[in-house]
Tab-separated table of C-alpha atoms in Angstrom:
chain	number	residue	atom	x	y	z
A	1	UNK	CA	0.215	-0.604	0.180
A	2	UNK	CA	0.982	3.848	-0.804
A	3	UNK	CA	0.463	5.683	2.516
A	4	UNK	CA	0.278	9.044	3.020
A	5	UNK	CA	0.024	10.445	6.588
A	6	UNK	CA	-1.104	13.611	7.622
A	7	UNK	CA	0.187	14.774	10.999
A	8	UNK	CA	-0.877	17.763	12.991
A	9	UNK	CA	0.575	18.600	16.430
A	10	UNK	CA	2.404	22.068	17.477
A	11	UNK	CA	4.710	19.841	20.053
A	12	UNK	CA	7.523	17.231	18.076
A	13	UNK	CA	7.880	15.628	21.363
A	14	UNK	CA	4.317	14.990	21.953
A	15	UNK	CA	2.384	11.182	22.162
A	16	UNK	CA	0.678	12.813	19.355
A	17	UNK	CA	4.059	12.323	17.036
A	18	UNK	CA	4.723	9.524	18.948
A	19	UNK	CA	1.814	8.049	17.162
A	20	UNK	CA	2.645	8.988	13.759
A	21	UNK	CA	7.226	7.712	14.356
A	22	UNK	CA	5.422	4.506	14.949
A	23	UNK	CA	2.666	3.949	12.513
A	24	UNK	CA	5.944	4.778	10.011
A	25	UNK	CA	7.548	2.457	11.056
A	26	UNK	CA	5.233	-0.406	11.725
A	27	UNK	CA	3.923	0.421	7.867
A	28	UNK	CA	7.768	0.702	6.665
A	29	UNK	CA	8.566	-2.727	8.579
A	30	UNK	CA	5.212	-3.891	6.564
A	31	UNK	CA	6.614	-3.074	3.066
A	32	UNK	CA	4.283	-0.512	2.782
A	33	UNK	CA	5.582	3.224	1.358
A	34	UNK	CA	5.177	6.171	3.275
A	35	UNK	CA	4.850	9.518	2.498
A	36	UNK	CA	3.910	12.437	5.345
A	37	UNK	CA	2.875	15.731	5.812
A	38	UNK	CA	3.366	17.416	9.220
A	39	UNK	CA	1.541	20.075	8.697
A	40	UNK	CA	3.145	22.807	11.610
A	41	UNK	CA	6.620	21.449	10.671
A	42	UNK	CA	5.499	22.300	6.825
A	43	UNK	CA	3.741	25.715	8.163
A	44	UNK	CA	1.189	24.553	6.351
A	45	UNK	CA	-1.182	27.429	5.688
A	46	UNK	CA	-5.686	26.208	6.559
A	47	UNK	CA	-6.916	29.279	5.552
A	48	UNK	CA	-9.142	28.968	1.900
A	49	UNK	CA	-8.587	32.229	0.484
A	50	UNK	CA	-8.625	33.688	-3.310
A	51	UNK	CA	-5.099	33.227	-3.414
A	52	UNK	CA	-5.136	29.928	-3.834
A	53	UNK	CA	-5.779	29.463	-7.754
A	54	UNK	CA	-2.652	30.529	-9.235
A	55	UNK	CA	-5.449	32.524	-11.941
A	56	UNK	CA	-9.367	33.128	-11.468
A	57	UNK	CA	-12.147	31.864	-13.913
A	58	UNK	CA	-14.175	34.696	-11.879
A	59	UNK	CA	-11.753	37.371	-10.993
A	60	UNK	CA	-15.214	39.370	-9.467
A	61	UNK	CA	-16.410	37.068	-6.910
A	62	UNK	CA	-15.312	34.069	-5.163
A	63	UNK	CA	-17.257	30.770	-5.218
A	64	UNK	CA	-14.634	28.625	-3.283
A	65	UNK	CA	-15.727	25.479	-4.784
A	66	UNK	CA	-16.476	26.288	-8.062
A	67	UNK	CA	-12.556	27.841	-8.594
A	68	UNK	CA	-11.443	24.350	-7.255
A	69	UNK	CA	-13.674	22.383	-9.898
A	70	UNK	CA	-11.922	25.391	-12.840
A	71	UNK	CA	-8.536	25.685	-10.813
A	72	UNK	CA	-7.899	21.545	-11.443
A	73	UNK	CA	-9.363	21.506	-14.940
A	74	UNK	CA	-7.135	24.510	-15.873
A	75	UNK	CA	-3.744	23.560	-13.891
A	76	UNK	CA	-4.629	26.636	-11.421
A	77	UNK	CA	-4.711	25.557	-8.281
A	78	UNK	CA	-1.559	27.195	-5.168
A	79	UNK	CA	1.820	24.488	-5.513
A	80	UNK	CA	1.019	23.878	-2.072
A	81	UNK	CA	-2.608	22.413	-3.035
A	82	UNK	CA	-1.441	20.955	-5.932
A	83	UNK	CA	1.733	18.877	-4.001
A	84	UNK	CA	-0.463	17.390	-1.046
A	85	UNK	CA	-3.056	16.277	-3.866
A	86	UNK	CA	-0.635	14.997	-5.440
A	87	UNK	CA	0.377	12.716	-2.367
A	88	UNK	CA	-3.389	11.968	-1.546
A	89	UNK	CA	-3.739	10.676	-5.532
A	90	UNK	CA	-0.437	8.184	-4.789
A	91	UNK	CA	-1.683	7.267	-1.867
A	92	UNK	CA	-3.809	3.886	-0.789
A	93	UNK	CA	-4.485	4.628	2.920
A	94	UNK	CA	-4.935	8.100	4.294
A	95	UNK	CA	-4.201	8.423	8.431
A	96	UNK	CA	-5.169	11.822	10.511
A	97	UNK	CA	-2.725	11.752	13.166
A	98	UNK	CA	-4.075	14.792	15.084
A	99	UNK	CA	-4.959	15.659	18.709
A	100	UNK	CA	-8.586	16.398	19.797
A	101	UNK	CA	-9.501	20.249	19.721
A	102	UNK	CA	-13.102	20.766	20.619
A	103	UNK	CA	-13.754	17.798	19.282
A	104	UNK	CA	-13.126	17.780	16.216
A	105	UNK	CA	-9.795	18.547	14.245
A	106	UNK	CA	-7.259	21.780	15.121
A	107	UNK	CA	-7.362	24.489	12.733
A	108	UNK	CA	-4.175	23.146	10.766
A	109	UNK	CA	-6.003	20.433	9.656
A	110	UNK	CA	-9.094	21.420	8.916
A	111	UNK	CA	-7.619	23.975	6.548
A	112	UNK	CA	-6.244	20.852	4.925
A	113	UNK	CA	-9.191	19.768	4.460
A	114	UNK	CA	-10.973	22.894	3.794
A	115	UNK	CA	-8.051	23.113	0.765
A	116	UNK	CA	-6.620	19.927	-0.986
A	117	UNK	CA	-9.614	18.216	-0.863
A	118	UNK	CA	-11.021	20.203	-4.116
A	119	UNK	CA	-14.159	20.551	-5.943
A	120	UNK	CA	-13.844	18.039	-9.351
A	121	UNK	CA	-11.671	15.592	-8.529
A	122	UNK	CA	-12.643	14.285	-4.575
A	123	UNK	CA	-16.145	14.669	-5.521
A	124	UNK	CA	-18.527	17.111	-7.362
A	125	UNK	CA	-21.847	16.128	-8.687
A	126	UNK	CA	-23.728	12.948	-7.481
A	127	UNK	CA	-20.074	11.642	-6.808
A	128	UNK	CA	-20.164	11.477	-2.966
A	129	UNK	CA	-20.346	8.739	-0.388
A	130	UNK	CA	-19.820	5.499	-2.109
A	131	UNK	CA	-19.685	7.312	-5.792
A	132	UNK	CA	-17.160	9.630	-4.072
A	133	UNK	CA	-14.091	10.705	-6.123
A	134	UNK	CA	-11.752	8.698	-3.960
A	135	UNK	CA	-13.750	5.738	-3.775
A	136	UNK	CA	-11.333	2.677	-3.538
A	137	UNK	CA	-8.784	4.523	-1.247
A	138	UNK	CA	-9.301	3.918	2.846
A	139	UNK	CA	-8.691	6.457	5.939
A	140	UNK	CA	-8.171	5.947	9.345
A	141	UNK	CA	-8.365	8.338	11.674
A	142	UNK	CA	-6.058	7.994	14.868
A	143	UNK	CA	-6.194	10.619	17.497
A	144	UNK	CA	-5.278	11.551	21.034
A	145	UNK	CA	-7.527	13.228	23.829
A	146	UNK	CA	-7.793	14.932	27.306
A	147	UNK	CA	-11.363	12.967	28.238
A	148	UNK	CA	-11.923	9.878	30.233
A	149	UNK	CA	-13.385	6.761	27.983
A	150	UNK	CA	-16.184	6.882	30.448
A	151	UNK	CA	-16.927	9.955	29.030
A	152	UNK	CA	-18.089	9.013	26.036
A	153	UNK	CA	-21.099	6.033	24.691
A	154	UNK	CA	-24.191	6.056	24.652
A	155	UNK	CA	-25.723	8.132	27.727
A	156	UNK	CA	-22.680	9.660	28.470
A	157	UNK	CA	-21.589	13.156	29.797
A	158	UNK	CA	-20.609	13.672	25.641
A	159	UNK	CA	-22.484	11.278	23.792
A	160	UNK	CA	-20.189	8.674	21.294
A	161	UNK	CA	-17.350	9.715	20.521
A	162	UNK	CA	-17.970	8.389	16.960
A	163	UNK	CA	-21.046	10.969	17.157
A	164	UNK	CA	-19.042	13.808	17.725
A	165	UNK	CA	-16.997	12.862	15.383
A	166	UNK	CA	-19.699	12.547	12.524
A	167	UNK	CA	-18.535	15.422	10.352
A	168	UNK	CA	-15.494	13.972	9.729
A	169	UNK	CA	-15.854	10.449	9.975
A	170	UNK	CA	-19.494	11.044	7.318
A	171	UNK	CA	-19.484	14.548	6.108
A	172	UNK	CA	-15.512	14.263	4.950
A	173	UNK	CA	-13.945	11.220	4.513
A	174	UNK	CA	-17.486	9.398	3.270
A	175	UNK	CA	-18.239	12.032	1.827
A	176	UNK	CA	-15.170	12.168	-1.618
A	177	UNK	CA	-15.580	8.087	-0.959
A	178	UNK	CA	-12.380	6.758	0.922
A	179	UNK	CA	-13.109	3.787	3.264
A	180	UNK	CA	-13.619	5.311	6.750
A	181	UNK	CA	-11.982	2.610	9.323
A	182	UNK	CA	-13.148	2.471	12.774
A	183	UNK	CA	-10.698	5.723	14.788
A	184	UNK	CA	-7.969	4.491	16.995
A	185	UNK	CA	-8.042	6.320	20.233
A	186	UNK	CA	-5.584	7.279	23.034
A	187	UNK	CA	-7.871	8.741	26.115
A	188	UNK	CA	-6.709	10.927	28.907
A	189	UNK	CA	-2.960	11.112	27.100
A	190	UNK	CA	-1.686	14.359	28.715
A	191	UNK	CA	-2.647	12.748	32.672
A	192	UNK	CA	-1.180	8.765	31.925
A	193	UNK	CA	1.271	7.081	33.152
A	194	UNK	CA	4.643	6.093	30.997
A	195	UNK	CA	3.265	2.355	30.926
A	196	UNK	CA	-0.215	3.422	29.644
A	197	UNK	CA	1.135	5.506	26.848
A	198	UNK	CA	3.399	2.742	26.356
A	199	UNK	CA	0.138	-0.103	26.372
A	200	UNK	CA	-1.756	2.384	23.658
A	201	UNK	CA	1.561	2.124	21.325
A	202	UNK	CA	1.086	-1.746	21.514
A	203	UNK	CA	-2.070	-1.387	20.398
A	204	UNK	CA	-1.557	0.978	17.568
A	205	UNK	CA	0.992	-1.280	16.230
A	206	UNK	CA	-1.176	-4.631	16.510
A	207	UNK	CA	-4.037	-2.426	14.602
A	208	UNK	CA	-1.453	-1.365	11.776
A	209	UNK	CA	-1.076	-4.210	11.507
A	210	UNK	CA	-3.969	-6.054	11.109
A	211	UNK	CA	-5.427	-2.436	9.003
A	212	UNK	CA	-6.173	-5.260	5.894
A	213	UNK	CA	-8.789	-6.934	7.370
A	214	UNK	CA	-10.459	-4.082	9.567
A	215	UNK	CA	-14.202	-3.715	8.443
A	216	UNK	CA	-15.067	0.344	7.102
A	217	UNK	CA	-18.115	1.632	9.319
A	218	UNK	CA	-21.061	2.019	7.080
A	219	UNK	CA	-22.723	5.281	5.721
A	220	UNK	CA	-24.944	5.845	3.441
A	221	UNK	CA	-24.936	4.759	-0.341
A	222	UNK	CA	-25.821	7.382	-3.413
A	223	UNK	CA	-28.532	4.159	-4.635
A	224	UNK	CA	-30.289	4.054	-1.616
A	225	UNK	CA	-31.757	7.925	-3.125
A	226	UNK	CA	-33.840	8.999	-5.880
A	227	UNK	CA	-32.167	11.470	-8.293
A	228	UNK	CA	-33.353	14.372	-6.838
A	229	UNK	CA	-31.671	12.532	-3.458
A	230	UNK	CA	-34.808	12.428	-1.858
A	231	UNK	CA	-34.699	8.550	-0.094
A	232	UNK	CA	-35.674	5.822	-2.249
A	233	UNK	CA	-38.591	4.718	0.357
A	234	UNK	CA	-39.487	8.851	0.409
A	235	UNK	CA	-43.838	9.396	-0.688
A	236	UNK	CA	-42.934	11.559	-4.034
B	1	UNK	CA	-27.548	43.363	24.946
B	2	UNK	CA	-23.914	43.584	23.427
B	3	UNK	CA	-22.992	41.109	20.920
B	4	UNK	CA	-19.916	40.062	19.317
B	5	UNK	CA	-20.124	38.719	15.184
B	6	UNK	CA	-17.691	36.765	14.371
B	7	UNK	CA	-17.969	36.394	10.908
B	8	UNK	CA	-15.586	34.197	8.393
B	9	UNK	CA	-16.101	34.048	4.819
B	10	UNK	CA	-13.314	34.339	2.155
B	11	UNK	CA	-15.710	36.734	-0.653
B	12	UNK	CA	-16.499	40.418	0.599
B	13	UNK	CA	-19.475	40.674	-1.454
B	14	UNK	CA	-20.530	37.144	-0.241
B	15	UNK	CA	-24.160	36.134	0.939
B	16	UNK	CA	-22.480	35.022	4.096
B	17	UNK	CA	-21.541	38.730	4.222
B	18	UNK	CA	-24.985	40.006	4.269
B	19	UNK	CA	-26.193	38.018	6.402
B	20	UNK	CA	-23.232	40.044	8.728
B	21	UNK	CA	-24.327	43.467	7.839
B	22	UNK	CA	-28.188	42.970	8.052
B	23	UNK	CA	-27.246	40.882	12.499
B	24	UNK	CA	-25.423	44.858	12.859
B	25	UNK	CA	-27.819	46.379	11.242
B	26	UNK	CA	-30.502	44.746	12.883
B	27	UNK	CA	-29.674	44.543	15.909
B	28	UNK	CA	-27.571	48.419	16.198
B	29	UNK	CA	-31.691	48.992	15.440
B	30	UNK	CA	-33.036	47.847	18.048
B	31	UNK	CA	-30.693	49.624	20.527
B	32	UNK	CA	-27.694	46.560	21.086
B	33	UNK	CA	-24.390	47.171	21.319
B	34	UNK	CA	-22.110	45.008	18.729
B	35	UNK	CA	-18.777	44.714	17.932
B	36	UNK	CA	-17.898	42.227	15.143
B	37	UNK	CA	-14.635	39.915	14.315
B	38	UNK	CA	-14.311	39.732	10.131
B	39	UNK	CA	-11.541	36.755	10.714
B	40	UNK	CA	-10.584	37.186	6.728
B	41	UNK	CA	-10.634	40.423	7.088
B	42	UNK	CA	-8.333	40.828	9.769
B	43	UNK	CA	-6.338	37.983	8.354
B	44	UNK	CA	-6.586	36.131	11.625
B	45	UNK	CA	-4.017	33.818	12.592
B	46	UNK	CA	-5.608	30.442	13.094
B	47	UNK	CA	-2.718	28.351	14.163
B	48	UNK	CA	-2.668	27.130	17.797
B	49	UNK	CA	1.267	27.411	18.311
B	50	UNK	CA	4.012	27.787	20.704
B	51	UNK	CA	3.931	31.321	19.869
B	52	UNK	CA	0.513	31.903	21.537
B	53	UNK	CA	2.109	32.916	24.811
B	54	UNK	CA	4.451	35.946	25.329
B	55	UNK	CA	5.848	34.081	27.825
B	56	UNK	CA	5.619	29.523	28.515
B	57	UNK	CA	5.196	28.136	31.475
B	58	UNK	CA	6.651	25.206	30.372
B	59	UNK	CA	8.939	26.561	27.605
B	60	UNK	CA	10.516	22.831	27.129
B	61	UNK	CA	7.552	20.645	26.252
B	62	UNK	CA	4.189	22.370	24.461
B	63	UNK	CA	0.293	21.213	26.213
B	64	UNK	CA	-1.490	23.736	24.816
B	65	UNK	CA	-4.489	24.096	27.175
B	66	UNK	CA	-1.737	23.934	30.448
B	67	UNK	CA	-0.128	27.266	28.588
B	68	UNK	CA	-3.778	28.847	28.100
B	69	UNK	CA	-4.414	28.306	31.758
B	70	UNK	CA	-0.933	29.621	33.032
B	71	UNK	CA	-0.808	32.047	30.567
B	72	UNK	CA	-4.421	33.692	32.035
B	73	UNK	CA	-3.357	33.963	35.398
B	74	UNK	CA	-0.328	35.550	33.961
B	75	UNK	CA	-1.531	37.728	31.497
B	76	UNK	CA	0.691	35.931	29.015
B	77	UNK	CA	-1.724	35.566	25.777
B	78	UNK	CA	-0.454	36.498	22.503
B	79	UNK	CA	-2.220	40.109	22.450
B	80	UNK	CA	-4.638	39.129	19.423
B	81	UNK	CA	-5.991	36.236	21.240
B	82	UNK	CA	-6.097	38.775	24.351
B	83	UNK	CA	-8.042	40.848	21.902
B	84	UNK	CA	-10.448	38.680	21.097
B	85	UNK	CA	-11.107	37.178	24.453
B	86	UNK	CA	-11.918	40.930	25.815
B	87	UNK	CA	-14.437	40.995	23.250
B	88	UNK	CA	-16.450	37.375	23.748
B	89	UNK	CA	-16.012	38.295	27.457
B	90	UNK	CA	-17.883	42.183	27.262
B	91	UNK	CA	-20.561	40.214	25.097
B	92	UNK	CA	-24.077	38.742	26.047
B	93	UNK	CA	-24.478	36.866	22.459
B	94	UNK	CA	-21.784	35.475	20.024
B	95	UNK	CA	-22.840	34.937	16.347
B	96	UNK	CA	-20.463	32.340	14.490
B	97	UNK	CA	-21.607	33.654	10.810
B	98	UNK	CA	-19.672	31.382	8.185
B	99	UNK	CA	-20.410	29.435	4.792
B	100	UNK	CA	-20.478	25.711	6.204
B	101	UNK	CA	-17.031	23.924	4.900
B	102	UNK	CA	-17.142	20.037	5.401
B	103	UNK	CA	-20.307	20.339	7.156
B	104	UNK	CA	-18.168	22.002	9.778
B	105	UNK	CA	-16.914	25.519	10.613
B	106	UNK	CA	-13.484	27.080	8.144
B	107	UNK	CA	-10.680	26.856	8.928
B	108	UNK	CA	-10.460	30.580	9.687
B	109	UNK	CA	-13.159	29.862	12.463
B	110	UNK	CA	-12.311	26.664	14.142
B	111	UNK	CA	-8.446	28.797	14.922
B	112	UNK	CA	-10.578	31.097	16.390
B	113	UNK	CA	-12.160	28.304	18.975
B	114	UNK	CA	-8.833	27.015	19.444
B	115	UNK	CA	-7.132	29.930	20.493
B	116	UNK	CA	-10.334	32.025	21.550
B	117	UNK	CA	-11.754	29.778	23.737
B	118	UNK	CA	-9.277	29.509	26.909
B	119	UNK	CA	-8.619	27.324	29.201
B	120	UNK	CA	-8.765	28.683	32.515
B	121	UNK	CA	-11.829	30.946	31.928
B	122	UNK	CA	-13.603	29.143	28.982
B	123	UNK	CA	-14.235	26.256	30.826
B	124	UNK	CA	-11.630	23.729	33.083
B	125	UNK	CA	-11.731	21.503	35.410
B	126	UNK	CA	-15.460	20.799	36.477
B	127	UNK	CA	-16.731	23.933	34.611
B	128	UNK	CA	-18.191	22.973	31.499
B	129	UNK	CA	-21.525	22.081	30.145
B	130	UNK	CA	-24.144	24.388	32.540
B	131	UNK	CA	-21.116	25.105	34.500
B	132	UNK	CA	-19.014	26.460	31.663
B	133	UNK	CA	-17.090	29.781	32.482
B	134	UNK	CA	-19.093	31.653	29.390
B	135	UNK	CA	-22.601	30.424	31.784
B	136	UNK	CA	-25.023	33.178	31.676
B	137	UNK	CA	-23.991	34.393	27.314
B	138	UNK	CA	-25.788	33.100	24.371
B	139	UNK	CA	-24.713	32.412	21.182
B	140	UNK	CA	-26.692	32.065	17.745
B	141	UNK	CA	-24.670	30.283	14.900
B	142	UNK	CA	-25.890	31.598	11.322
B	143	UNK	CA	-24.303	29.752	8.247
B	144	UNK	CA	-25.015	29.153	4.433
B	145	UNK	CA	-25.022	25.821	2.716
B	146	UNK	CA	-24.997	24.815	-0.964
B	147	UNK	CA	-27.086	21.302	0.031
B	148	UNK	CA	-31.229	21.541	-0.034
B	149	UNK	CA	-32.633	21.106	2.789
B	150	UNK	CA	-33.992	17.598	1.984
B	151	UNK	CA	-30.630	16.754	2.393
B	152	UNK	CA	-30.679	16.708	5.786
B	153	UNK	CA	-33.137	15.069	8.727
B	154	UNK	CA	-33.781	11.722	9.748
B	155	UNK	CA	-33.709	9.171	6.924
B	156	UNK	CA	-32.512	12.361	4.715
B	157	UNK	CA	-28.653	11.288	2.712
B	158	UNK	CA	-26.734	13.760	5.338
B	159	UNK	CA	-28.891	13.186	8.420
B	160	UNK	CA	-30.066	16.299	10.419
B	161	UNK	CA	-27.699	18.952	9.922
B	162	UNK	CA	-28.066	19.506	13.935
B	163	UNK	CA	-25.900	16.061	14.508
B	164	UNK	CA	-23.707	16.884	11.650
B	165	UNK	CA	-23.010	20.238	13.707
B	166	UNK	CA	-23.289	18.632	16.993
B	167	UNK	CA	-18.981	19.168	17.897
B	168	UNK	CA	-19.896	22.950	16.916
B	169	UNK	CA	-23.446	22.701	19.118
B	170	UNK	CA	-22.352	20.739	22.156
B	171	UNK	CA	-19.083	19.863	21.891
B	172	UNK	CA	-18.242	23.828	21.681
B	173	UNK	CA	-20.694	26.576	22.165
B	174	UNK	CA	-22.677	24.302	25.135
B	175	UNK	CA	-18.882	23.203	26.638
B	176	UNK	CA	-18.275	26.437	27.674
B	177	UNK	CA	-21.809	27.299	29.710
B	178	UNK	CA	-23.450	29.239	26.386
B	179	UNK	CA	-26.777	28.935	25.868
B	180	UNK	CA	-27.558	27.444	22.654
B	181	UNK	CA	-30.353	29.387	19.982
B	182	UNK	CA	-31.242	26.815	17.218
B	183	UNK	CA	-29.180	27.304	13.775
B	184	UNK	CA	-30.274	29.911	11.409
B	185	UNK	CA	-29.564	28.003	8.259
B	186	UNK	CA	-29.772	29.204	4.453
B	187	UNK	CA	-29.898	26.276	2.600
B	188	UNK	CA	-28.689	25.875	-0.912
B	189	UNK	CA	-27.554	29.663	-1.395
B	190	UNK	CA	-24.841	29.416	-4.744
B	191	UNK	CA	-27.966	28.072	-7.156
B	192	UNK	CA	-31.081	30.222	-5.866
B	193	UNK	CA	-32.335	33.225	-7.350
B	194	UNK	CA	-32.062	37.006	-5.564
B	195	UNK	CA	-35.662	36.740	-4.879
B	196	UNK	CA	-35.432	33.682	-2.708
B	197	UNK	CA	-32.305	35.131	-0.914
B	198	UNK	CA	-33.638	37.935	-0.446
B	199	UNK	CA	-36.681	35.723	1.994
B	200	UNK	CA	-33.359	34.865	3.156
B	201	UNK	CA	-32.675	38.045	4.674
B	202	UNK	CA	-36.566	38.884	5.692
B	203	UNK	CA	-36.673	35.378	7.939
B	204	UNK	CA	-33.221	36.146	9.507
B	205	UNK	CA	-33.976	39.184	9.972
B	206	UNK	CA	-37.545	38.029	12.592
B	207	UNK	CA	-35.132	35.710	13.595
B	208	UNK	CA	-33.307	38.053	14.945
B	209	UNK	CA	-36.143	40.472	16.046
B	210	UNK	CA	-37.526	37.391	18.405
B	211	UNK	CA	-34.087	36.334	19.043
B	212	UNK	CA	-34.698	37.081	23.240
B	213	UNK	CA	-37.501	34.975	23.096
B	214	UNK	CA	-36.004	32.050	21.485
B	215	UNK	CA	-35.647	28.472	23.627
B	216	UNK	CA	-32.097	27.513	23.914
B	217	UNK	CA	-31.358	23.926	22.402
B	218	UNK	CA	-30.988	21.645	25.365
B	219	UNK	CA	-28.083	19.901	26.679
B	220	UNK	CA	-26.190	17.831	29.325
B	221	UNK	CA	-25.963	19.311	32.708
B	222	UNK	CA	-23.320	18.344	35.330
B	223	UNK	CA	-25.840	17.551	38.340
B	224	UNK	CA	-26.815	14.716	35.576
B	225	UNK	CA	-23.806	13.063	36.481
B	226	UNK	CA	-21.537	11.753	39.309
B	227	UNK	CA	-18.244	13.156	41.108
B	228	UNK	CA	-16.714	11.263	38.317
B	229	UNK	CA	-19.105	12.113	35.362
B	230	UNK	CA	-20.498	8.688	35.438
B	231	UNK	CA	-24.473	9.249	34.463
B	232	UNK	CA	-25.766	9.240	37.817
B	233	UNK	CA	-27.711	5.624	37.128
B	234	UNK	CA	-24.598	4.546	36.656
B	235	UNK	CA	-24.454	0.748	38.063
B	236	UNK	CA	-20.505	1.525	40.213
């Protein structure tokens, strides 16, 4: 497999970074090719703007997704976006590796999503969910958080973690056609012992070693909906 | 009321910007005080990093939330964060006004959340949800999106919009203690007629005029959980 790891943590010595390093080592050890995008180290610009196009289809009024579509066709995407897009298209597996900030990705990673998952390639028209532009590739989210495991789940104070991750797992990764594997989660990381962190590292390594057998999460398929995207059971 | 509008759209002529302008005019017309943070115009830096602290409690290893807590105590937050935090603390109502990017906020706005909602003031320890540091204030999300209304809701292709907005409405705004009002949503905006946009503007104005009567959404209250944050009905 070709694997792209997109990593976003402001502290190079962090446990989240150790997960990234372990993934590189483990996946290479299994014979996979690995590329990385260390967003903090790259000083990645997360702000979607008019500057993302070397020339504009409509210089008077910016509709970002439309400019992406034109930019893809006419090779007018900014170089930093094009570079990341090429890595993404090369990859069979995308790993997003980050600390949970506000039950979501850090802004620098949100800006990778906003700018790199371009309309016209990753999605567009009726190409989304199982018909998305990245269909055939897989995605894994590996994240660290401060909360304890019992604070998540049905009836727990924050509800199921998967529900909090819905815009990422379903609205982003599944939307562009990726087969989304169950997230790897390291709980309560800033507060646990080195031994407990070691347990998470071993669990992550075992997970990475068995990745090709992992069953993907279930998301909508376009065949369940009609031409206007109403559910096929809809009375209309 | 004191109102802070945080606005994030890369096109100054956008309909999302028209919503912002309308909110300023309508709320001022009602006698409220309004401040704005136009994140694109301000060239807001969305990237949480070590540079957010004029001096570090621990210069060797960055734990971002811990540095926030120390930075608040010792007045060591970067000037741009302090400026936004002061506006937020002044406000009785926070309005987040943005186009939906990947079922979530644009990265520049995520970075406002990551950097401005500092630990030690907005939350910390057992101060979250109804006990959050911003309890007593309200929040309204006003957003535009490309999708049609029938693509959202139970059984619809994307499910309920509120479920996609969960990390924002519950995991962020309710988490810091804000009373979260139901979002204002303008659907399918890039594709509709000027008349249909006019309808959304009128609906938003009416909404703003009746805001003080709006019932807030329901979220967890800490009294429903025990000291270890297990639900009080938990067998332990």
